Amino acid sequence: MTHDSSASEAALDPAAGDDAALDDAATVAPDLDLTETEDDVARERALRVGLEEFELDEEDQALLDSEWADDQGDGDEVLPVLAIIGRPNVGKSTLVNRIIGRREAVVEDKPGVTRDRVSYPAEWAGRRFMLVDTGGWEVDIAGIEAKVAEQAEVAISLADAVIFVVDAAVGATATDERVVELLRRSGKPVVLCANKVDGASGEADATFLWALGLGEPHPVSALHGRGTGDLLDAAIKALPTKSEYGSLRPAGPRRVALVGRPNVGKSSLLNKIAGSERVVVDDVPGTTRDPVDELIELRGIPYWFVDTAGIRRRVHQTKGADFYASLRTAAAIDKAEIGVVLVDASNPLTEQDIRVIQQVVDAGRALVIAYNKWDLMDEDRRPFLEREIEKELVQIQWAPRVNLSARTGWHSERLVPAIERSLASWDRRIPTGKLNAFLGELVAAHPHPLRGGKQSRILFATQASTRPPRFVIFATGFIEAGYRRFIERRLRETFGFEGTPIEISVRVREKRRR
């Protein structure tokens, strides 16, 4: 995202009128031509042939052979349900994150963090299914823990198969044995997961779990990924081809999380967009604690807007209600597709503002930065704000910027075009032929610098996924971080990835020995 001086001055002056480029959201990205030419296809074919001379592992081959699905999941498919069950703090959410391949479930090194039944679409060996994370199941408890255990029992009743997670280092406890009774009464297929097995000694501990009578315990380290493949193979065998409990999962509206530090106006903005007093607004920071969902139709398109608690400081430094509010906010960001980060434009940018923005980026979500309270900013503050943005957010210049006032509604309508552009970029896929043609021209004009007397050569590139766009580059040597940033910058300039983080990973491969 680039700014010329006249555009920047106009963006800082609300008196400039509606016709001026008051912020980046007022601009419209040009239509992109992502059609592959015959030359692009021929180049891709030739590069694939050349890649056969290099040592590739099974994961490489799977990536190269995979057929891209342009849709992001069938909206009319009923998927079988696989529930993760176990007592508190045995690593259920860590295992969920490992299976779905991203940090989705909230994980904390203390029992009882997960409370609700949360479902995630997942895939293994070509089979798609719904994965259900649950709170820990305990006996003879009261209060909120009893409700958590009840939710776990509901998850068992609504699942087609169950993965029962046991801490192999601790062994089977009385609670585990009670869970076994519960599972037997349910009559559901059960796969036994012996978690926290990091080596040979742990595997010996896992063998003691045969005594539970659930069949072979699968030794796994959910934290490091050890053994999860064998566990999933067994789970897929246990899952029926036709679900008895799965429900129709529609594509549904896009989810937008409103995030920021306390008292920047998130609830006020949601009320203004919704056109009603949907959430409580008060001058006291921290009024909102639980994420509040509101379905709002904007320009004929429905969106789920989620108002979240303000992020005060690092999660591990918070206590009590603030601690759980921070966890819920982090979960809301992870469940959303785009984060709209509100910043108080009338005050200097803080470390918390930058941390919140980075949290959205680290979660791999699309991003829009909304500079709120524009009506409260005095004339002397405006040039300082522009300098702060250039200095503190230099690595996130790609994020669309909207200047608005949630209190008065000034320019709040400009939020929607910015959200649409960021989501379009988040979903964007570059055809493999066009991507390699782009890289070929880029490397020819700006080759990778010599390193140790040798020059790394890019062999092939492919886009592994979207949401966010993730690119994998095969090369003959290490690609320096500066050159990766250069590739990312040119990708954005060429293909318009405005409002989305981009991940670029490099796989160094050597030639096959003759």
Coordinates of C-alpha atoms in Angstrom, one line a residue, residues 5-513:
S5 CA 1.8 13.3 -0.2
S6 CA -1.4 14.8 -1.6
A7 CA -3.4 11.7 -0.8
S8 CA -2.0 11.7 2.7
E9 CA -2.9 15.3 3.3
A10 CA -6.4 14.7 2.0
A11 CA -6.7 11.7 4.2
L12 CA -5.9 13.8 7.3
D13 CA -8.4 16.6 6.5
P14 CA -12.1 15.8 6.9
A15 CA -12.9 19.2 5.6
A16 CA -11.6 18.2 2.2
G17 CA -15.0 16.9 1.2
D18 CA -16.5 13.6 0.0
D19 CA -14.7 13.8 -3.4
A20 CA -11.2 13.7 -1.8
A21 CA -9.3 10.5 -1.1
L22 CA -9.8 10.8 2.6
D23 CA -8.6 7.3 3.3
D24 CA -7.4 4.2 1.6
A25 CA -10.9 2.6 1.7
A26 CA -12.1 5.2 -0.7
T27 CA -10.0 3.8 -3.5
V28 CA -11.1 0.9 -5.6
A29 CA -8.6 -1.8 -6.5
P30 CA -8.4 -2.5 -10.3
D31 CA -9.7 -5.7 -11.7
L32 CA -7.0 -8.3 -11.8
D33 CA -6.4 -10.6 -14.8
L34 CA -5.5 -14.0 -13.3
T35 CA -6.0 -16.0 -16.5
E36 CA -3.2 -18.3 -17.4
T37 CA -1.8 -18.0 -20.9
E38 CA -0.5 -20.9 -23.0
D39 CA 3.0 -19.7 -22.2
D40 CA 2.3 -19.8 -18.5
V41 CA 1.0 -23.3 -18.7
A42 CA 4.0 -24.4 -20.8
R43 CA 6.4 -22.8 -18.3
E44 CA 4.8 -24.6 -15.4
R45 CA 5.0 -28.0 -17.2
A46 CA 8.7 -27.5 -18.0
L47 CA 9.5 -26.5 -14.5
R48 CA 7.7 -29.5 -13.1
V49 CA 9.8 -31.8 -15.3
G50 CA 13.0 -30.1 -14.2
L51 CA 11.9 -30.5 -10.5
E52 CA 11.9 -34.3 -11.0
E53 CA 15.8 -34.2 -10.9
F54 CA 15.7 -33.1 -7.3
E55 CA 15.1 -35.0 -4.1
L56 CA 11.4 -34.6 -3.1
D57 CA 9.7 -36.2 -0.1
E58 CA 6.2 -37.4 0.2
E59 CA 4.9 -34.1 1.5
D60 CA 6.5 -32.3 -1.5
Q61 CA 4.9 -34.7 -3.9
A62 CA 1.5 -34.4 -2.3
L63 CA 1.7 -30.6 -2.5
L64 CA 2.7 -30.7 -6.2
D65 CA 0.1 -33.4 -7.1
S66 CA -2.8 -31.8 -5.2
E67 CA -5.7 -30.4 -7.2
W68 CA -6.8 -27.0 -6.1
A69 CA -10.4 -26.6 -5.1
D70 CA -11.6 -23.1 -6.0
D71 CA -14.4 -23.3 -3.5
Q72 CA -13.7 -23.2 0.2
G73 CA -15.9 -26.2 1.1
D74 CA -19.2 -27.6 0.0
G75 CA -22.0 -25.7 1.6
D76 CA -24.5 -28.6 1.2
E77 CA -22.3 -31.5 2.4
V78 CA -23.2 -33.3 5.7
L79 CA -19.8 -34.2 7.2
P80 CA -19.3 -37.0 9.8
V81 CA -18.5 -35.8 13.3
L82 CA -15.4 -36.7 15.3
A83 CA -15.4 -35.6 18.9
I84 CA -12.2 -35.1 21.1
I85 CA -13.0 -36.2 24.7
G86 CA -10.9 -36.5 27.9
R87 CA -10.4 -35.1 31.3
P88 CA -9.0 -31.5 31.8
N89 CA -5.5 -30.6 30.7
V90 CA -4.7 -33.8 28.7
G91 CA -4.0 -31.8 25.5
K92 CA -7.3 -32.0 23.7
S93 CA -7.2 -28.5 22.2
T94 CA -3.5 -28.9 21.3
L95 CA -4.5 -32.0 19.4
V96 CA -7.3 -30.2 17.7
N97 CA -4.9 -27.5 16.5
R98 CA -2.5 -30.1 15.2
I99 CA -5.3 -31.9 13.3
I100 CA -6.7 -28.8 11.6
G101 CA -3.2 -27.4 11.0
R102 CA -3.7 -24.0 12.6
R103 CA -4.0 -22.3 16.0
E104 CA -7.7 -22.3 16.3
A105 CA -8.6 -23.6 19.7
V106 CA -7.4 -21.6 22.7
V107 CA -4.6 -23.4 24.5
E108 CA -3.3 -22.5 28.0
D109 CA -1.2 -24.5 30.4
K110 CA -3.9 -24.8 33.0
P111 CA -7.1 -27.0 33.2
G112 CA -10.5 -25.7 32.2
V113 CA -9.6 -23.2 29.5
T114 CA -12.0 -24.8 26.9
R115 CA -15.6 -24.7 28.1
D116 CA -17.9 -24.9 25.1
R117 CA -18.3 -27.4 22.3
V118 CA -16.5 -25.9 19.3
S119 CA -16.6 -27.4 15.8
Y120 CA -14.0 -27.1 13.1
P121 CA -14.0 -28.5 9.6
A122 CA -11.0 -30.8 9.0
E123 CA -9.6 -33.1 6.4
W124 CA -7.3 -36.2 6.5
A125 CA -6.4 -38.6 3.6
G126 CA -9.0 -37.1 1.4
R127 CA -11.8 -37.4 4.0
R128 CA -13.5 -34.3 5.2
F129 CA -15.2 -34.3 8.7
M130 CA -16.2 -32.0 11.5
L131 CA -13.8 -32.0 14.5
V132 CA -15.4 -31.1 17.9
D133 CA -13.3 -29.8 20.7
T134 CA -14.8 -30.1 24.2
G135 CA -14.1 -29.1 27.7
G136 CA -12.6 -31.5 30.2
W137 CA -14.9 -34.2 31.7
E138 CA -14.9 -34.6 35.4
V139 CA -16.9 -36.4 38.1
D140 CA -18.7 -35.0 41.2
I141 CA -18.3 -31.4 40.3
A142 CA -20.6 -28.4 40.5
G143 CA -21.0 -24.9 39.0
I144 CA -19.5 -24.1 35.6
E145 CA -17.3 -27.2 35.6
A146 CA -20.5 -29.3 35.7
K147 CA -21.9 -27.5 32.7
V148 CA -18.6 -28.1 30.9
A149 CA -18.8 -31.8 31.6
E150 CA -22.4 -31.8 30.4
Q151 CA -21.3 -30.2 27.1
A152 CA -18.7 -33.0 26.7
E153 CA -21.4 -35.6 27.2
V154 CA -23.6 -33.9 24.6
A155 CA -20.6 -34.0 22.2
I156 CA -20.3 -37.7 22.6
S157 CA -24.0 -38.2 22.0
L158 CA -23.8 -36.1 18.8
A159 CA -20.6 -37.7 17.4
D160 CA -20.2 -40.5 14.9
A161 CA -16.8 -41.5 16.5
V162 CA -14.7 -40.3 19.4
I163 CA -11.0 -39.8 20.1
F164 CA -10.5 -40.4 23.8
V165 CA -7.4 -38.5 25.0
V166 CA -5.4 -39.8 28.0
D167 CA -2.2 -38.3 29.4
A168 CA 0.2 -41.3 29.0
A169 CA 2.7 -39.7 31.4
V170 CA 0.2 -39.7 34.2
G171 CA -1.6 -43.0 33.2
A172 CA -5.2 -43.9 33.5
T173 CA -6.9 -42.2 36.4
A174 CA -10.3 -42.9 38.1
T175 CA -11.8 -40.1 36.0
D176 CA -10.5 -41.7 32.8
E177 CA -12.1 -45.0 33.9
R178 CA -15.4 -43.2 34.4
V179 CA -15.1 -41.7 30.9
V180 CA -14.6 -45.2 29.5
E181 CA -17.9 -46.3 31.1
L182 CA -19.6 -43.3 29.5
L183 CA -18.1 -44.2 26.1
R184 CA -19.2 -47.8 26.4
R185 CA -22.7 -46.8 27.2
S186 CA -22.8 -44.5 24.1
G187 CA -21.9 -47.4 21.8
K188 CA -19.8 -45.1 19.6
P189 CA -16.5 -46.2 17.9
V190 CA -13.6 -45.0 20.1
V191 CA -10.0 -44.4 19.2
L192 CA -7.7 -44.2 22.2
C193 CA -5.0 -41.5 22.1
A194 CA -2.1 -41.7 24.5
N195 CA -0.9 -38.1 24.5
K196 CA 2.3 -36.5 25.7
V197 CA 4.5 -39.3 24.4
D198 CA 7.8 -37.7 23.4
G199 CA 10.1 -40.7 23.2
A200 CA 10.6 -44.4 23.7
S201 CA 10.0 -44.3 27.4
G202 CA 6.7 -42.6 26.8
E203 CA 5.7 -45.4 24.4
A204 CA 6.3 -47.9 27.2
D205 CA 4.0 -45.8 29.4
A206 CA 1.4 -45.9 26.7
T207 CA 1.2 -49.7 26.6
F208 CA -0.3 -49.6 30.1
L209 CA -3.4 -48.0 28.7
W210 CA -4.4 -51.3 27.1
A211 CA -5.9 -52.0 30.5
L212 CA -8.7 -49.5 29.7
G213 CA -10.2 -52.1 27.3
L214 CA -10.6 -49.7 24.4
G215 CA -8.1 -51.4 22.1
E216 CA -4.7 -50.2 20.9
P217 CA -3.5 -46.9 22.5
H218 CA -2.0 -44.7 19.8
P219 CA 1.1 -42.9 21.2
V220 CA 1.0 -39.3 20.2
S221 CA 2.7 -36.0 21.0
A222 CA 0.0 -33.4 20.0
L223 CA 2.5 -30.6 20.8
H224 CA 5.2 -31.8 18.4
G225 CA 3.0 -33.8 15.9
R226 CA 4.5 -37.2 16.7
G227 CA 2.2 -40.1 15.8
T228 CA -0.8 -37.9 14.9
G229 CA -0.9 -39.4 11.4
D230 CA -1.4 -43.0 12.7
L231 CA -4.0 -41.7 15.1
L232 CA -5.9 -40.0 12.3
D233 CA -5.7 -43.1 10.1
A234 CA -7.4 -45.1 12.8
A235 CA -10.0 -42.3 13.4
I236 CA -10.9 -42.2 9.7
K237 CA -11.4 -46.0 9.7
A238 CA -13.8 -45.5 12.7
L239 CA -15.8 -42.8 11.0
P240 CA -18.8 -44.0 9.0
T241 CA -19.0 -42.9 5.3
K242 CA -22.5 -41.5 6.0
S243 CA -23.0 -39.4 9.1
E244 CA -25.9 -40.0 11.5
Y245 CA -25.3 -36.9 13.5
G246 CA -23.7 -34.3 11.2
S247 CA -25.8 -31.3 10.2
L248 CA -25.9 -29.2 7.1
R249 CA -23.1 -26.7 7.2
P250 CA -24.0 -23.7 5.0
A251 CA -21.3 -21.3 3.8
G252 CA -22.9 -18.5 5.9
P253 CA -22.0 -14.8 6.3
R254 CA -18.4 -13.6 6.7
R255 CA -17.3 -13.1 10.3
V256 CA -15.8 -9.7 11.2
A257 CA -14.2 -9.2 14.6
L258 CA -14.0 -5.6 16.0
V259 CA -10.9 -5.6 18.2
G260 CA -8.7 -3.0 19.9
R261 CA -7.6 -1.9 23.3
P262 CA -10.2 -0.8 25.8
N263 CA -12.3 2.3 25.2
V264 CA -11.4 2.9 21.5
G265 CA -15.1 2.7 20.5
K266 CA -15.7 -0.9 19.3
S267 CA -19.2 -1.1 20.9
S268 CA -20.1 2.3 19.6
L269 CA -19.1 1.3 16.1
L270 CA -21.1 -1.9 16.3
N271 CA -24.2 0.0 17.5
K272 CA -23.8 2.6 14.7
I273 CA -23.4 -0.1 12.0
A274 CA -26.4 -2.1 13.4
G275 CA -28.5 1.0 13.7
S276 CA -29.5 0.1 17.3
E277 CA -28.2 0.0 20.8
R278 CA -27.1 -3.6 20.5
V279 CA -24.3 -3.5 23.1
V280 CA -23.7 -1.5 26.3
V281 CA -21.5 1.6 25.8
D282 CA -19.8 3.4 28.7
D283 CA -16.9 5.7 29.2
V284 CA -15.4 3.2 31.6
P285 CA -12.9 1.0 29.9
G286 CA -13.6 -2.7 29.8
T287 CA -17.4 -2.5 29.6
T288 CA -17.5 -5.4 27.2
R289 CA -16.3 -8.8 28.4
D290 CA -17.9 -11.5 26.3
P291 CA -17.8 -11.4 22.5
V292 CA -21.2 -10.2 21.2
D293 CA -22.3 -11.5 17.7
E294 CA -24.7 -9.4 15.6
L295 CA -25.9 -10.3 12.1
I296 CA -25.9 -7.1 10.0
E297 CA -26.8 -6.7 6.4
L298 CA -24.6 -4.1 4.6
R299 CA -25.1 -3.2 0.9
G300 CA -27.3 -6.3 0.6
I301 CA -24.6 -8.7 2.0
P302 CA -25.0 -10.2 5.5
Y303 CA -22.0 -10.1 7.9
W304 CA -21.5 -11.5 11.4
F305 CA -20.0 -8.6 13.4
V306 CA -18.3 -9.6 16.7
D307 CA -17.7 -7.0 19.4
T308 CA -14.9 -8.1 21.6
A309 CA -13.4 -7.1 25.0
G310 CA -10.6 -4.7 24.8
I311 CA -7.1 -6.2 24.9
R312 CA -5.4 -4.6 27.9
R313 CA -2.0 -6.2 28.0
R314 CA -0.3 -9.6 27.4
V315 CA -2.7 -12.4 28.3
H316 CA -0.5 -14.1 30.8
Q317 CA -0.3 -10.8 32.8
T318 CA -4.1 -10.5 33.2
K319 CA -6.1 -12.0 36.0
G320 CA -9.7 -12.9 36.7
A321 CA -12.4 -11.6 34.4
D322 CA -9.8 -9.7 32.3
F323 CA -7.9 -13.0 31.8
Y324 CA -10.9 -14.8 30.4
A325 CA -12.0 -11.8 28.4
S326 CA -8.6 -11.7 26.7
L327 CA -8.9 -15.4 25.9
R328 CA -12.4 -15.0 24.5
T329 CA -11.1 -12.0 22.4
A330 CA -8.2 -14.1 21.1
A331 CA -10.7 -16.9 20.2
A332 CA -13.0 -14.4 18.5
I333 CA -10.1 -13.3 16.3
D334 CA -9.3 -16.9 15.4
K335 CA -12.9 -17.7 14.5
A336 CA -13.3 -14.5 12.5
E337 CA -12.2 -14.1 8.9
I338 CA -11.2 -10.5 9.2
G339 CA -10.2 -8.3 12.1
V340 CA -11.1 -4.6 12.1
V341 CA -8.7 -3.0 14.5
L342 CA -9.9 0.2 16.0
V343 CA -7.3 2.8 17.0
D344 CA -8.0 6.1 18.9
A345 CA -6.8 8.6 16.3
S346 CA -7.0 11.5 18.9
N347 CA -4.2 9.9 21.0
P348 CA -0.7 8.6 20.2
L349 CA -0.4 5.0 19.0
T350 CA 0.5 2.8 21.9
E351 CA 2.3 -0.5 22.2
Q352 CA -1.1 -2.1 22.9
D353 CA -2.4 -0.9 19.5
I354 CA 0.5 -2.3 17.7
R355 CA 0.2 -5.6 19.6
V356 CA -3.5 -6.0 18.7
I357 CA -2.8 -5.4 15.0
Q358 CA 0.1 -8.0 15.2
Q359 CA -2.3 -10.4 16.9
V360 CA -4.7 -10.3 13.9
V361 CA -1.7 -10.7 11.5
D362 CA -0.3 -13.6 13.5
A363 CA -3.7 -15.3 13.4
G364 CA -3.6 -15.2 9.6
R365 CA -6.7 -13.1 9.3
A366 CA -7.6 -10.3 6.8
L367 CA -7.1 -6.8 8.3
V368 CA -8.5 -3.3 8.2
I369 CA -7.3 -0.6 10.5
A370 CA -10.0 1.9 11.5
Y371 CA -8.8 5.2 13.0
N372 CA -11.7 6.2 15.2
K373 CA -12.6 9.4 17.1
W374 CA -11.5 11.4 14.1
D375 CA -13.9 14.1 15.3
L376 CA -12.0 14.5 18.5
M377 CA -8.6 15.0 16.9
D378 CA -7.2 18.6 17.0
E379 CA -5.3 20.2 14.1
D380 CA -1.9 19.8 15.7
R381 CA -2.3 16.0 16.1
R382 CA -2.8 15.2 12.4
P383 CA 0.8 15.4 11.1
F384 CA 2.0 13.5 14.1
L385 CA -0.4 10.6 13.4
E386 CA 0.9 10.3 9.9
R387 CA 4.4 10.0 11.1
E388 CA 3.4 7.5 13.8
I389 CA 1.8 5.3 11.1
E390 CA 4.9 5.5 8.9
K391 CA 7.2 4.6 11.8
E392 CA 5.3 2.1 13.9
L393 CA 3.3 0.3 11.1
V394 CA 6.0 0.2 8.4
Q395 CA 5.7 -3.6 8.0
I396 CA 1.9 -3.4 7.7
Q397 CA 1.5 -0.7 5.1
W398 CA -0.6 -3.2 3.1
A399 CA -3.6 -2.9 5.5
P400 CA -6.5 -0.6 4.2
R401 CA -7.0 2.4 6.4
V402 CA -10.3 4.0 7.2
N403 CA -10.7 7.3 9.1
L404 CA -14.1 7.5 10.9
S405 CA -16.1 8.5 13.9
A406 CA -18.2 5.8 15.5
R407 CA -20.0 8.3 17.7
T408 CA -21.2 10.5 14.8
G409 CA -21.2 7.9 12.1
W410 CA -18.8 10.0 9.9
H411 CA -17.3 7.8 7.2
S412 CA -18.5 4.6 8.8
E413 CA -20.0 3.6 5.4
R414 CA -16.4 3.4 4.1
L415 CA -15.7 0.4 6.3
V416 CA -17.6 -2.0 4.1
P417 CA -15.6 -1.5 0.8
A418 CA -12.4 -1.9 2.8
I419 CA -13.7 -5.2 4.4
E420 CA -14.7 -6.5 1.0
R421 CA -11.3 -5.7 -0.6
S422 CA -9.4 -7.4 2.3
L423 CA -11.6 -10.5 2.2
A424 CA -11.2 -10.7 -1.6
S425 CA -7.4 -10.6 -1.2
W426 CA -7.6 -13.2 1.7
D427 CA -9.4 -15.6 -0.7
R428 CA -7.3 -14.9 -3.8
R429 CA -5.5 -17.7 -5.5
I430 CA -2.8 -17.2 -8.2
P431 CA -2.7 -19.9 -10.9
T432 CA 0.5 -21.9 -10.7
G433 CA 1.6 -21.1 -14.3
K434 CA 1.1 -17.3 -13.7
L435 CA 2.9 -17.4 -10.4
N436 CA 6.0 -19.1 -11.9
A437 CA 5.9 -16.7 -14.9
F438 CA 5.9 -13.8 -12.4
L439 CA 8.8 -15.3 -10.4
G440 CA 10.8 -16.0 -13.5
E441 CA 10.6 -12.4 -14.6
L442 CA 11.3 -11.1 -11.1
V443 CA 14.4 -13.3 -10.6
A444 CA 15.7 -12.5 -14.1
A445 CA 15.6 -8.8 -13.3
H446 CA 16.6 -9.1 -9.7
P447 CA 18.5 -12.3 -8.9
H448 CA 19.1 -13.6 -5.4
P449 CA 22.4 -12.2 -4.0
L450 CA 25.4 -14.5 -3.7
R451 CA 25.7 -16.3 -0.4
G452 CA 29.0 -18.1 0.4
G453 CA 30.0 -17.9 -3.2
K454 CA 26.9 -19.6 -4.4
Q455 CA 23.6 -18.3 -5.7
S456 CA 20.3 -19.9 -4.7
R457 CA 18.1 -20.7 -7.6
I458 CA 14.3 -20.8 -7.4
L459 CA 13.1 -24.0 -9.1
F460 CA 9.3 -23.9 -8.7
A461 CA 6.6 -22.2 -6.7
T462 CA 3.0 -23.0 -6.0
Q463 CA 0.2 -21.5 -3.8
A464 CA -0.5 -24.1 -1.2
S465 CA -3.6 -22.5 0.3
T466 CA -5.7 -19.3 0.8
R467 CA -7.1 -17.7 3.9
P468 CA -4.4 -16.4 4.2
P469 CA -2.5 -16.9 0.9
R470 CA 0.4 -19.3 1.5
F471 CA 3.1 -19.8 -1.1
V472 CA 5.7 -22.6 -1.2
I473 CA 9.0 -22.0 -3.1
F474 CA 11.3 -24.9 -4.0
A475 CA 14.9 -23.7 -4.3
T476 CA 18.5 -25.0 -4.5
G477 CA 19.6 -23.0 -1.4
F478 CA 18.5 -20.7 1.4
I479 CA 16.4 -17.7 0.4
E480 CA 17.3 -14.7 2.6
A481 CA 14.6 -12.9 4.6
G482 CA 15.3 -9.7 2.8
Y483 CA 14.7 -11.4 -0.6
R484 CA 11.5 -13.0 0.7
R485 CA 10.2 -9.6 1.8
F486 CA 11.1 -8.4 -1.7
I487 CA 9.1 -11.2 -3.3
E488 CA 6.2 -10.5 -1.0
R489 CA 6.2 -6.8 -1.8
R490 CA 6.2 -7.5 -5.6
L491 CA 3.4 -10.1 -5.1
R492 CA 1.3 -7.4 -3.5
E493 CA 2.1 -4.9 -6.2
T494 CA 1.4 -7.3 -9.0
F495 CA -1.6 -9.3 -7.7
G496 CA -3.2 -6.8 -5.3
F497 CA -3.0 -8.6 -2.0
E498 CA -4.3 -5.6 -0.1
G499 CA -5.5 -6.3 3.5
T500 CA -4.2 -9.8 3.9
P501 CA -1.0 -11.3 5.4
I502 CA 1.0 -13.4 3.0
E503 CA 3.1 -16.5 4.1
I504 CA 6.1 -17.6 2.0
S505 CA 7.9 -20.7 2.9
V506 CA 11.0 -22.1 1.2
R507 CA 11.9 -25.8 0.8
V508 CA 15.6 -26.3 -0.1
R509 CA 16.1 -29.4 -2.2
E510 CA 19.2 -31.1 -3.6
K511 CA 19.7 -32.9 -6.9
R512 CA 19.2 -36.6 -6.9
R513 CA 22.4 -38.7 -6.7

